Amino acid sequence: MNAYLDMSAVLRRLRESRGLELSEVAQRTKISQRHLSSIEEERFDELPAPVYIRGFVSQIARIVGVDPYRAADTYMRRFHGALRPGAGTPPPTEL
């Protein structure tokens, strides 16, 4: 299996297969719908600090029945890979 598995798509498919709307996941996890949507659509630039993302993905994984540690690790590898300079996402700007 690819180290950069599209965990966001896996989580979305599992959520949808269980008939869960983002609003329901938001209510159960207390994660904003905006952040949930950004996770599923891999809009990494709209997400908070990585420590929060890892926690969010773990919570989502628990709800849809996936190993939360594996889901978070897989998602974070993709997240960090996308943020590398030259990977398609601009590097963070300096203050």
PDB file of N, CA and C in Angstrom, residues 3 20 25 28-30 32-33 38-39 45-47 49 52-53 55 59 65 68 70 76 81 87-88 92:
ATOM      1  N   ALA A   3       2.519   4.679   0.861  1.00  0.00           N
ATOM      2  CA  ALA A   3       2.725   5.390   2.123  1.00  0.00           C
ATOM      3  C   ALA A   3       1.902   6.673   2.178  1.00  0.00           C
ATOM      4  N   LEU A  20     -23.449   9.110   7.559  1.00  0.00           N
ATOM      5  CA  LEU A  20     -23.172  10.247   8.430  1.00  0.00           C
ATOM      6  C   LEU A  20     -22.905  11.505   7.606  1.00  0.00           C
ATOM      7  N   VAL A  25     -20.923  14.458  12.299  1.00  0.00           N
ATOM      8  CA  VAL A  25     -19.563  14.222  12.784  1.00  0.00           C
ATOM      9  C   VAL A  25     -19.100  15.436  13.591  1.00  0.00           C
ATOM     10  N   ARG A  28     -20.726  15.307  17.006  1.00  0.00           N
ATOM     11  CA  ARG A  28     -20.191  14.241  17.873  1.00  0.00           C
ATOM     12  C   ARG A  28     -18.759  14.495  18.310  1.00  0.00           C
ATOM     13  N   THR A  29     -17.973  15.155  17.466  1.00  0.00           N
ATOM     14  CA  THR A  29     -16.553  15.352  17.773  1.00  0.00           C
ATOM     15  C   THR A  29     -16.236  16.740  18.305  1.00  0.00           C
ATOM     16  N   LYS A  30     -17.153  17.671  18.116  1.00  0.00           N
ATOM     17  CA  LYS A  30     -16.928  19.088  18.455  1.00  0.00           C
ATOM     18  C   LYS A  30     -15.849  19.722  17.563  1.00  0.00           C
ATOM     19  N   SER A  32     -15.157  21.674  14.049  1.00  0.00           N
ATOM     20  CA  SER A  32     -15.974  22.496  13.156  1.00  0.00           C
ATOM     21  C   SER A  32     -16.139  21.818  11.793  1.00  0.00           C
ATOM     22  N   GLN A  33     -17.297  22.058  11.181  1.00  0.00           N
ATOM     23  CA  GLN A  33     -17.542  21.514   9.842  1.00  0.00           C
ATOM     24  C   GLN A  33     -16.503  22.019   8.851  1.00  0.00           C
ATOM     25  N   SER A  38     -12.184  20.600   5.317  1.00  0.00           N
ATOM     26  CA  SER A  38     -10.797  20.826   4.888  1.00  0.00           C
ATOM     27  C   SER A  38      -9.977  19.544   4.987  1.00  0.00           C
ATOM     28  N   ILE A  39     -10.228  18.736   5.999  1.00  0.00           N
ATOM     29  CA  ILE A  39      -9.533  17.452   6.130  1.00  0.00           C
ATOM     30  C   ILE A  39      -9.910  16.547   4.971  1.00  0.00           C
ATOM     31  N   ASP A  45      -3.847  24.066   3.768  1.00  0.00           N
ATOM     32  CA  ASP A  45      -3.573  25.456   4.154  1.00  0.00           C
ATOM     33  C   ASP A  45      -4.683  26.063   5.017  1.00  0.00           C
ATOM     34  N   GLU A  46      -5.824  25.405   5.104  1.00  0.00           N
ATOM     35  CA  GLU A  46      -6.947  25.903   5.893  1.00  0.00           C
ATOM     36  C   GLU A  46      -7.046  25.214   7.253  1.00  0.00           C
ATOM     37  N   LEU A  47      -6.098  24.331   7.547  1.00  0.00           N
ATOM     38  CA  LEU A  47      -6.143  23.561   8.787  1.00  0.00           C
ATOM     39  C   LEU A  47      -5.261  24.194   9.860  1.00  0.00           C
ATOM     40  N   ALA A  49      -2.725  23.867  13.411  1.00  0.00           N
ATOM     41  CA  ALA A  49      -1.426  23.240  13.650  1.00  0.00           C
ATOM     42  C   ALA A  49      -1.526  21.710  13.558  1.00  0.00           C
ATOM     43  N   TYR A  52      -3.254  19.494  16.181  1.00  0.00           N
ATOM     44  CA  TYR A  52      -4.716  19.480  16.151  1.00  0.00           C
ATOM     45  C   TYR A  52      -5.233  18.587  15.031  1.00  0.00           C
ATOM     46  N   ILE A  53      -4.592  18.657  13.870  1.00  0.00           N
ATOM     47  CA  ILE A  53      -5.008  17.830  12.740  1.00  0.00           C
ATOM     48  C   ILE A  53      -4.941  16.357  13.127  1.00  0.00           C
ATOM     49  N   GLY A  55      -5.162  14.985  16.034  1.00  0.00           N
ATOM     50  CA  GLY A  55      -6.268  14.686  16.943  1.00  0.00           C
ATOM     51  C   GLY A  55      -7.605  14.626  16.231  1.00  0.00           C
ATOM     52  N   GLN A  59     -10.108  11.308  15.879  1.00  0.00           N
ATOM     53  CA  GLN A  59     -11.514  11.312  16.291  1.00  0.00           C
ATOM     54  C   GLN A  59     -12.431  10.860  15.152  1.00  0.00           C
ATOM     55  N   GLY A  65     -14.868   3.819  12.366  1.00  0.00           N
ATOM     56  CA  GLY A  65     -14.434   2.453  12.600  1.00  0.00           C
ATOM     57  C   GLY A  65     -13.069   2.071  12.053  1.00  0.00           C
ATOM     58  N   PRO A  68      -7.508   4.587  14.789  1.00  0.00           N
ATOM     59  CA  PRO A  68      -7.217   6.021  14.830  1.00  0.00           C
ATOM     60  C   PRO A  68      -5.730   6.347  14.710  1.00  0.00           C
ATOM     61  N   ARG A  70      -3.348   4.553  13.116  1.00  0.00           N
ATOM     62  CA  ARG A  70      -2.915   4.317  11.731  1.00  0.00           C
ATOM     63  C   ARG A  70      -3.468   5.391  10.803  1.00  0.00           C
ATOM     64  N   MET A  76      -1.067  12.223   8.295  1.00  0.00           N
ATOM     65  CA  MET A  76       0.010  13.178   8.583  1.00  0.00           C
ATOM     66  C   MET A  76       1.193  13.005   7.631  1.00  0.00           C
ATOM     67  N   GLY A  81       4.070  15.562   3.439  1.00  0.00           N
ATOM     68  CA  GLY A  81       4.569  15.420   2.078  1.00  0.00           C
ATOM     69  C   GLY A  81       4.070  16.526   1.168  1.00  0.00           C
ATOM     70  N   ALA A  87       6.213  20.485  -3.703  1.00  0.00           N
ATOM     71  CA  ALA A  87       5.236  19.405  -3.737  1.00  0.00           C
ATOM     72  C   ALA A  87       3.853  19.885  -4.175  1.00  0.00           C
ATOM     73  N   GLY A  88       3.759  21.102  -4.639  1.00  0.00           N
ATOM     74  CA  GLY A  88       2.484  21.596  -5.127  1.00  0.00           C
ATOM     75  C   GLY A  88       1.804  22.582  -4.184  1.00  0.00           C
ATOM     76  N   PRO A  92       5.333  27.488   3.872  1.00  0.00           N
ATOM     77  CA  PRO A  92       4.812  28.498   4.781  1.00  0.00           C
ATOM     78  C   PRO A  92       5.585  29.815   4.628  1.00  0.00           C
TER      79      PRO A  92
END
